[in-house]
């Protein structure tokens, strides 16, 4: 009866503990949910606070922008002018209301100048000159982008030195004009572009040549066992393939990504939408406020790719264009600019390929150096190797002599033992000691002989292998030098 009572009581205690654990878990889950809800509510409250602040700031910024309404009107007019010129060449501009001038704002004069020239009015060139005086770089860029998009020579008036790259880092707008020149959309700017790119490369030609060499090395598949001359040949082969427009091994076409339908139009739109000098900061603040309010603002979305955003390094872009098909304008322009560098690189690689291999090399066996050439060892190495192996596994000559002497004493002692029994002990000791010494001496001689034979076999094998390697590499190096010379001539012919 007592056992049943104890079991029942223990069962009730266990059930109570399980219920208590379940209650603790439920309270823990409830606390976690409450914390999450509190965090969500706090996040929503923070977002609501930011939106309220942004809304107030948005209204203030709108009031500030109201002071520049004439500049905004000018931008709308400029967009309409550009769109009409691109589509019709300017035939429908006569019905467009022209805004007033905005002092100091280059776009005000440039847009009205383009409209006047498109309509055949003589005042247009004067307005474009006024825009160039207000901002020479932006005016030249505006007209060049318009010329590239329309292929209309009326806008390709230059000076193009203001729009081509003037430093190693190229902007988006400069890159778009560069590509337009390559595609023959702005052929009048090609001399200025080639001169600018060449001048940038000449500013540090040694560093540019080193970068081209590193880039070529990166195009060659890595692998062991290649000679320096063979690596030079492989790089020359890559260079020749590039110049002929062949696709390099492993250079698969990239998957099409999300690219603008008309990068030139997007760049021109970004330049027009940039705003006047007085309102540029205000427009940025407006874009940030609209983003806090949850609106997708074009100015915010385009911040990472405005017309002045860096598009890449001059040399990197040239090498990327060189990998384009040989019949493309990009490849043609890149090859024209890089021709001196590529010719120098081809000469250097051909020279490296003629360096050859070392005609004599060495192997080390048991501490002995053996000089080897294609025909074998330069001298008889066996005596030195045998002596070195003997020193590494020495033997003690006196052991054999002492052992034989001890055996002789033992034999004599055996004869004397018949006369005096005490000589029996001496005979046993002499015989045992002599036998041990003789056995030890014979073992030492055997180990030394084995070591010498092993050293000779190893040396002979290494000398034979190294001689064969020198012969093979010499033949490969000679073949590589011949191939490199032919490749250099082919590259030089392709470069003109």
mmCIF file with all atom_site columns, C-alpha atoms in Angstrom, residues 127-255:
data_model
loop_
_atom_site.group_PDB
_atom_site.id
_atom_site.type_symbol
_atom_site.label_atom_id
_atom_site.label_alt_id
_atom_site.label_comp_id
_atom_site.label_asym_id
_atom_site.label_entity_id
_atom_site.label_seq_id
_atom_site.pdbx_PDB_ins_code
_atom_site.Cartn_x
_atom_site.Cartn_y
_atom_site.Cartn_z
_atom_site.occupancy
_atom_site.B_iso_or_equiv
_atom_site.pdbx_formal_charge
_atom_site.auth_seq_id
_atom_site.auth_comp_id
_atom_site.auth_asym_id
_atom_site.auth_atom_id
_atom_site.pdbx_PDB_model_num
ATOM 1   C CA . UNK A 1 127 ? 23.074 81.946 -77.893 1.00 0.00 ? 127 UNK A CA 1
ATOM 2   C CA . UNK A 1 128 ? 25.291 78.843 -77.981 1.00 0.00 ? 128 UNK A CA 1
ATOM 3   C CA . UNK A 1 129 ? 28.369 81.050 -77.595 1.00 0.00 ? 129 UNK A CA 1
ATOM 4   C CA . UNK A 1 130 ? 26.710 82.738 -74.602 1.00 0.00 ? 130 UNK A CA 1
ATOM 5   C CA . UNK A 1 131 ? 26.031 79.306 -73.063 1.00 0.00 ? 131 UNK A CA 1
ATOM 6   C CA . UNK A 1 132 ? 29.679 78.332 -73.618 1.00 0.00 ? 132 UNK A CA 1
ATOM 7   C CA . UNK A 1 133 ? 30.794 81.472 -71.795 1.00 0.00 ? 133 UNK A CA 1
ATOM 8   C CA . UNK A 1 134 ? 28.606 80.570 -68.806 1.00 0.00 ? 134 UNK A CA 1
ATOM 9   C CA . UNK A 1 135 ? 29.789 76.938 -68.599 1.00 0.00 ? 135 UNK A CA 1
ATOM 10  C CA . UNK A 1 136 ? 32.143 75.798 -71.398 1.00 0.00 ? 136 UNK A CA 1
ATOM 11  C CA . UNK A 1 137 ? 32.374 72.142 -70.307 1.00 0.00 ? 137 UNK A CA 1
ATOM 12  C CA . UNK A 1 138 ? 28.636 71.484 -69.873 1.00 0.00 ? 138 UNK A CA 1
ATOM 13  C CA . UNK A 1 139 ? 27.713 73.342 -73.051 1.00 0.00 ? 139 UNK A CA 1
ATOM 14  C CA . UNK A 1 140 ? 30.224 71.361 -75.117 1.00 0.00 ? 140 UNK A CA 1
ATOM 15  C CA . UNK A 1 141 ? 29.052 68.132 -73.471 1.00 0.00 ? 141 UNK A CA 1
ATOM 16  C CA . UNK A 1 142 ? 25.388 68.986 -74.137 1.00 0.00 ? 142 UNK A CA 1
ATOM 17  C CA . UNK A 1 143 ? 25.988 69.672 -77.814 1.00 0.00 ? 143 UNK A CA 1
ATOM 18  C CA . UNK A 1 144 ? 28.256 66.633 -78.261 1.00 0.00 ? 144 UNK A CA 1
ATOM 19  C CA . UNK A 1 145 ? 25.717 64.283 -76.677 1.00 0.00 ? 145 UNK A CA 1
ATOM 20  C CA . UNK A 1 146 ? 22.985 65.779 -78.845 1.00 0.00 ? 146 UNK A CA 1
ATOM 21  C CA . UNK A 1 147 ? 25.168 65.353 -81.941 1.00 0.00 ? 147 UNK A CA 1
ATOM 22  C CA . UNK A 1 148 ? 25.917 61.738 -81.024 1.00 0.00 ? 148 UNK A CA 1
ATOM 23  C CA . UNK A 1 149 ? 22.259 60.934 -80.468 1.00 0.00 ? 149 UNK A CA 1
ATOM 24  C CA . UNK A 1 150 ? 21.003 62.634 -83.643 1.00 0.00 ? 150 UNK A CA 1
ATOM 25  C CA . UNK A 1 151 ? 24.069 62.119 -85.899 1.00 0.00 ? 151 UNK A CA 1
ATOM 26  C CA . UNK A 1 152 ? 23.473 65.745 -86.922 1.00 0.00 ? 152 UNK A CA 1
ATOM 27  C CA . UNK A 1 153 ? 26.690 67.656 -87.765 1.00 0.00 ? 153 UNK A CA 1
ATOM 28  C CA . UNK A 1 154 ? 25.040 70.953 -86.764 1.00 0.00 ? 154 UNK A CA 1
ATOM 29  C CA . UNK A 1 155 ? 25.679 70.094 -83.103 1.00 0.00 ? 155 UNK A CA 1
ATOM 30  C CA . UNK A 1 156 ? 29.160 68.595 -83.566 1.00 0.00 ? 156 UNK A CA 1
ATOM 31  C CA . UNK A 1 157 ? 30.823 71.976 -83.262 1.00 0.00 ? 157 UNK A CA 1
ATOM 32  C CA . UNK A 1 158 ? 33.326 71.284 -80.501 1.00 0.00 ? 158 UNK A CA 1
ATOM 33  C CA . UNK A 1 159 ? 35.701 72.121 -79.087 1.00 0.00 ? 159 UNK A CA 1
ATOM 34  C CA . UNK A 1 160 ? 35.872 68.418 -78.339 1.00 0.00 ? 160 UNK A CA 1
ATOM 35  C CA . UNK A 1 161 ? 38.902 68.830 -76.075 1.00 0.00 ? 161 UNK A CA 1
ATOM 36  C CA . UNK A 1 162 ? 36.385 69.866 -73.410 1.00 0.00 ? 162 UNK A CA 1
ATOM 37  C CA . UNK A 1 163 ? 34.470 66.610 -73.515 1.00 0.00 ? 163 UNK A CA 1
ATOM 38  C CA . UNK A 1 164 ? 37.145 63.944 -74.061 1.00 0.00 ? 164 UNK A CA 1
ATOM 39  C CA . UNK A 1 165 ? 38.846 62.316 -71.023 1.00 0.00 ? 165 UNK A CA 1
ATOM 40  C CA . UNK A 1 166 ? 41.381 64.569 -69.364 1.00 0.00 ? 166 UNK A CA 1
ATOM 41  C CA . UNK A 1 167 ? 42.360 62.214 -66.538 1.00 0.00 ? 167 UNK A CA 1
ATOM 42  C CA . UNK A 1 168 ? 42.714 58.478 -65.997 1.00 0.00 ? 168 UNK A CA 1
ATOM 43  C CA . UNK A 1 169 ? 39.246 58.183 -64.446 1.00 0.00 ? 169 UNK A CA 1
ATOM 44  C CA . UNK A 1 170 ? 36.586 58.508 -67.154 1.00 0.00 ? 170 UNK A CA 1
ATOM 45  C CA . UNK A 1 171 ? 33.072 59.821 -66.416 1.00 0.00 ? 171 UNK A CA 1
ATOM 46  C CA . UNK A 1 172 ? 29.873 58.233 -67.702 1.00 0.00 ? 172 UNK A CA 1
ATOM 47  C CA . UNK A 1 173 ? 29.304 61.089 -70.149 1.00 0.00 ? 173 UNK A CA 1
ATOM 48  C CA . UNK A 1 174 ? 32.873 60.868 -71.476 1.00 0.00 ? 174 UNK A CA 1
ATOM 49  C CA . UNK A 1 175 ? 32.526 57.118 -71.891 1.00 0.00 ? 175 UNK A CA 1
ATOM 50  C CA . UNK A 1 176 ? 29.255 57.515 -73.784 1.00 0.00 ? 176 UNK A CA 1
ATOM 51  C CA . UNK A 1 177 ? 30.853 60.018 -76.144 1.00 0.00 ? 177 UNK A CA 1
ATOM 52  C CA . UNK A 1 178 ? 33.838 57.695 -76.486 1.00 0.00 ? 178 UNK A CA 1
ATOM 53  C CA . UNK A 1 179 ? 31.518 54.859 -77.539 1.00 0.00 ? 179 UNK A CA 1
ATOM 54  C CA . UNK A 1 180 ? 29.637 57.214 -79.857 1.00 0.00 ? 180 UNK A CA 1
ATOM 55  C CA . UNK A 1 181 ? 32.910 58.060 -81.598 1.00 0.00 ? 181 UNK A CA 1
ATOM 56  C CA . UNK A 1 182 ? 33.730 54.351 -81.883 1.00 0.00 ? 182 UNK A CA 1
ATOM 57  C CA . UNK A 1 183 ? 30.289 53.705 -83.423 1.00 0.00 ? 183 UNK A CA 1
ATOM 58  C CA . UNK A 1 184 ? 30.751 56.570 -85.939 1.00 0.00 ? 184 UNK A CA 1
ATOM 59  C CA . UNK A 1 185 ? 27.989 58.592 -84.350 1.00 0.00 ? 185 UNK A CA 1
ATOM 60  C CA . UNK A 1 186 ? 30.381 61.467 -83.617 1.00 0.00 ? 186 UNK A CA 1
ATOM 61  C CA . UNK A 1 187 ? 33.214 60.986 -86.114 1.00 0.00 ? 187 UNK A CA 1
ATOM 62  C CA . UNK A 1 188 ? 34.284 64.638 -85.881 1.00 0.00 ? 188 UNK A CA 1
ATOM 63  C CA . UNK A 1 189 ? 35.507 64.067 -82.307 1.00 0.00 ? 189 UNK A CA 1
ATOM 64  C CA . UNK A 1 190 ? 37.693 61.044 -83.112 1.00 0.00 ? 190 UNK A CA 1
ATOM 65  C CA . UNK A 1 191 ? 40.987 62.959 -83.580 1.00 0.00 ? 191 UNK A CA 1
ATOM 66  C CA . UNK A 1 192 ? 40.519 64.783 -80.263 1.00 0.00 ? 192 UNK A CA 1
ATOM 67  C CA . UNK A 1 193 ? 39.565 61.546 -78.477 1.00 0.00 ? 193 UNK A CA 1
ATOM 68  C CA . UNK A 1 194 ? 42.518 59.577 -79.860 1.00 0.00 ? 194 UNK A CA 1
ATOM 69  C CA . UNK A 1 195 ? 44.902 62.387 -78.961 1.00 0.00 ? 195 UNK A CA 1
ATOM 70  C CA . UNK A 1 196 ? 43.495 62.620 -75.413 1.00 0.00 ? 196 UNK A CA 1
ATOM 71  C CA . UNK A 1 197 ? 43.658 58.869 -74.782 1.00 0.00 ? 197 UNK A CA 1
ATOM 72  C CA . UNK A 1 198 ? 47.176 58.670 -76.202 1.00 0.00 ? 198 UNK A CA 1
ATOM 73  C CA . UNK A 1 199 ? 48.274 61.581 -74.046 1.00 0.00 ? 199 UNK A CA 1
ATOM 74  C CA . UNK A 1 200 ? 46.901 59.898 -70.909 1.00 0.00 ? 200 UNK A CA 1
ATOM 75  C CA . UNK A 1 201 ? 48.754 56.661 -71.712 1.00 0.00 ? 201 UNK A CA 1
ATOM 76  C CA . UNK A 1 202 ? 51.966 58.540 -72.500 1.00 0.00 ? 202 UNK A CA 1
ATOM 77  C CA . UNK A 1 203 ? 51.821 60.276 -69.102 1.00 0.00 ? 203 UNK A CA 1
ATOM 78  C CA . UNK A 1 204 ? 53.222 57.072 -67.553 1.00 0.00 ? 204 UNK A CA 1
ATOM 79  C CA . UNK A 1 205 ? 53.977 54.710 -70.406 1.00 0.00 ? 205 UNK A CA 1
ATOM 80  C CA . UNK A 1 206 ? 56.118 52.354 -68.312 1.00 0.00 ? 206 UNK A CA 1
ATOM 81  C CA . UNK A 1 207 ? 53.283 51.803 -65.832 1.00 0.00 ? 207 UNK A CA 1
ATOM 82  C CA . UNK A 1 208 ? 50.817 51.350 -68.706 1.00 0.00 ? 208 UNK A CA 1
ATOM 83  C CA . UNK A 1 209 ? 53.103 48.781 -70.352 1.00 0.00 ? 209 UNK A CA 1
ATOM 84  C CA . UNK A 1 210 ? 53.401 46.923 -67.050 1.00 0.00 ? 210 UNK A CA 1
ATOM 85  C CA . UNK A 1 211 ? 49.612 46.840 -66.660 1.00 0.00 ? 211 UNK A CA 1
ATOM 86  C CA . UNK A 1 212 ? 49.175 45.560 -70.215 1.00 0.00 ? 212 UNK A CA 1
ATOM 87  C CA . UNK A 1 213 ? 51.733 42.821 -69.489 1.00 0.00 ? 213 UNK A CA 1
ATOM 88  C CA . UNK A 1 214 ? 49.935 41.835 -66.282 1.00 0.00 ? 214 UNK A CA 1
ATOM 89  C CA . UNK A 1 215 ? 46.612 41.806 -68.122 1.00 0.00 ? 215 UNK A CA 1
ATOM 90  C CA . UNK A 1 216 ? 48.029 39.510 -70.819 1.00 0.00 ? 216 UNK A CA 1
ATOM 91  C CA . UNK A 1 217 ? 49.473 37.182 -68.179 1.00 0.00 ? 217 UNK A CA 1
ATOM 92  C CA . UNK A 1 218 ? 46.029 36.997 -66.616 1.00 0.00 ? 218 UNK A CA 1
ATOM 93  C CA . UNK A 1 219 ? 44.545 35.849 -69.948 1.00 0.00 ? 219 UNK A CA 1
ATOM 94  C CA . UNK A 1 220 ? 46.882 32.833 -70.140 1.00 0.00 ? 220 UNK A CA 1
ATOM 95  C CA . UNK A 1 221 ? 45.652 29.724 -68.271 1.00 0.00 ? 221 UNK A CA 1
ATOM 96  C CA . UNK A 1 222 ? 47.900 28.965 -65.355 1.00 0.00 ? 222 UNK A CA 1
ATOM 97  C CA . UNK A 1 223 ? 49.789 25.684 -65.402 1.00 0.00 ? 223 UNK A CA 1
ATOM 98  C CA . UNK A 1 224 ? 52.984 24.058 -64.190 1.00 0.00 ? 224 UNK A CA 1
ATOM 99  C CA . UNK A 1 225 ? 55.794 22.822 -66.375 1.00 0.00 ? 225 UNK A CA 1
ATOM 100 C CA . UNK A 1 226 ? 55.780 25.732 -68.826 1.00 0.00 ? 226 UNK A CA 1
ATOM 101 C CA . UNK A 1 227 ? 59.038 27.394 -69.730 1.00 0.00 ? 227 UNK A CA 1
ATOM 102 C CA . UNK A 1 228 ? 59.327 31.169 -69.587 1.00 0.00 ? 228 UNK A CA 1
ATOM 103 C CA . UNK A 1 229 ? 59.666 31.188 -73.360 1.00 0.00 ? 229 UNK A CA 1
ATOM 104 C CA . UNK A 1 230 ? 56.471 29.134 -73.698 1.00 0.00 ? 230 UNK A CA 1
ATOM 105 C CA . UNK A 1 231 ? 54.598 31.539 -71.418 1.00 0.00 ? 231 UNK A CA 1
ATOM 106 C CA . UNK A 1 232 ? 55.776 34.406 -73.629 1.00 0.00 ? 232 UNK A CA 1
ATOM 107 C CA . UNK A 1 233 ? 54.506 32.523 -76.700 1.00 0.00 ? 233 UNK A CA 1
ATOM 108 C CA . UNK A 1 234 ? 51.147 31.901 -75.006 1.00 0.00 ? 234 UNK A CA 1
ATOM 109 C CA . UNK A 1 235 ? 50.791 35.627 -74.299 1.00 0.00 ? 235 UNK A CA 1
ATOM 110 C CA . UNK A 1 236 ? 51.682 36.465 -77.900 1.00 0.00 ? 236 UNK A CA 1
ATOM 111 C CA . UNK A 1 237 ? 49.038 34.004 -79.055 1.00 0.00 ? 237 UNK A CA 1
ATOM 112 C CA . UNK A 1 238 ? 46.464 35.717 -76.837 1.00 0.00 ? 238 UNK A CA 1
ATOM 113 C CA . UNK A 1 239 ? 47.479 39.070 -78.273 1.00 0.00 ? 239 UNK A CA 1
ATOM 114 C CA . UNK A 1 240 ? 47.168 37.779 -81.831 1.00 0.00 ? 240 UNK A CA 1
ATOM 115 C CA . UNK A 1 241 ? 43.727 36.306 -81.100 1.00 0.00 ? 241 UNK A CA 1
ATOM 116 C CA . UNK A 1 242 ? 42.596 39.619 -79.654 1.00 0.00 ? 242 UNK A CA 1
ATOM 117 C CA . UNK A 1 243 ? 43.736 41.479 -82.753 1.00 0.00 ? 243 UNK A CA 1
ATOM 118 C CA . UNK A 1 244 ? 41.972 39.010 -85.051 1.00 0.00 ? 244 UNK A CA 1
ATOM 119 C CA . UNK A 1 245 ? 38.788 39.136 -82.996 1.00 0.00 ? 245 UNK A CA 1
ATOM 120 C CA . UNK A 1 246 ? 38.867 35.511 -81.821 1.00 0.00 ? 246 UNK A CA 1
ATOM 121 C CA . UNK A 1 247 ? 37.145 34.786 -78.549 1.00 0.00 ? 247 UNK A CA 1
ATOM 122 C CA . UNK A 1 248 ? 39.602 33.665 -75.908 1.00 0.00 ? 248 UNK A CA 1
ATOM 123 C CA . UNK A 1 249 ? 39.206 30.217 -74.283 1.00 0.00 ? 249 UNK A CA 1
ATOM 124 C CA . UNK A 1 250 ? 36.779 30.471 -71.389 1.00 0.00 ? 250 UNK A CA 1
ATOM 125 C CA . UNK A 1 251 ? 35.665 33.947 -72.460 1.00 0.00 ? 251 UNK A CA 1
ATOM 126 C CA . UNK A 1 252 ? 31.981 33.204 -72.821 1.00 0.00 ? 252 UNK A CA 1
ATOM 127 C CA . UNK A 1 253 ? 29.532 35.987 -73.624 1.00 0.00 ? 253 UNK A CA 1
ATOM 128 C CA . UNK A 1 254 ? 28.073 37.536 -70.510 1.00 0.00 ? 254 UNK A CA 1
ATOM 129 C CA . UNK A 1 255 ? 24.428 37.075 -69.680 1.00 0.00 ? 255 UNK A CA 1
#
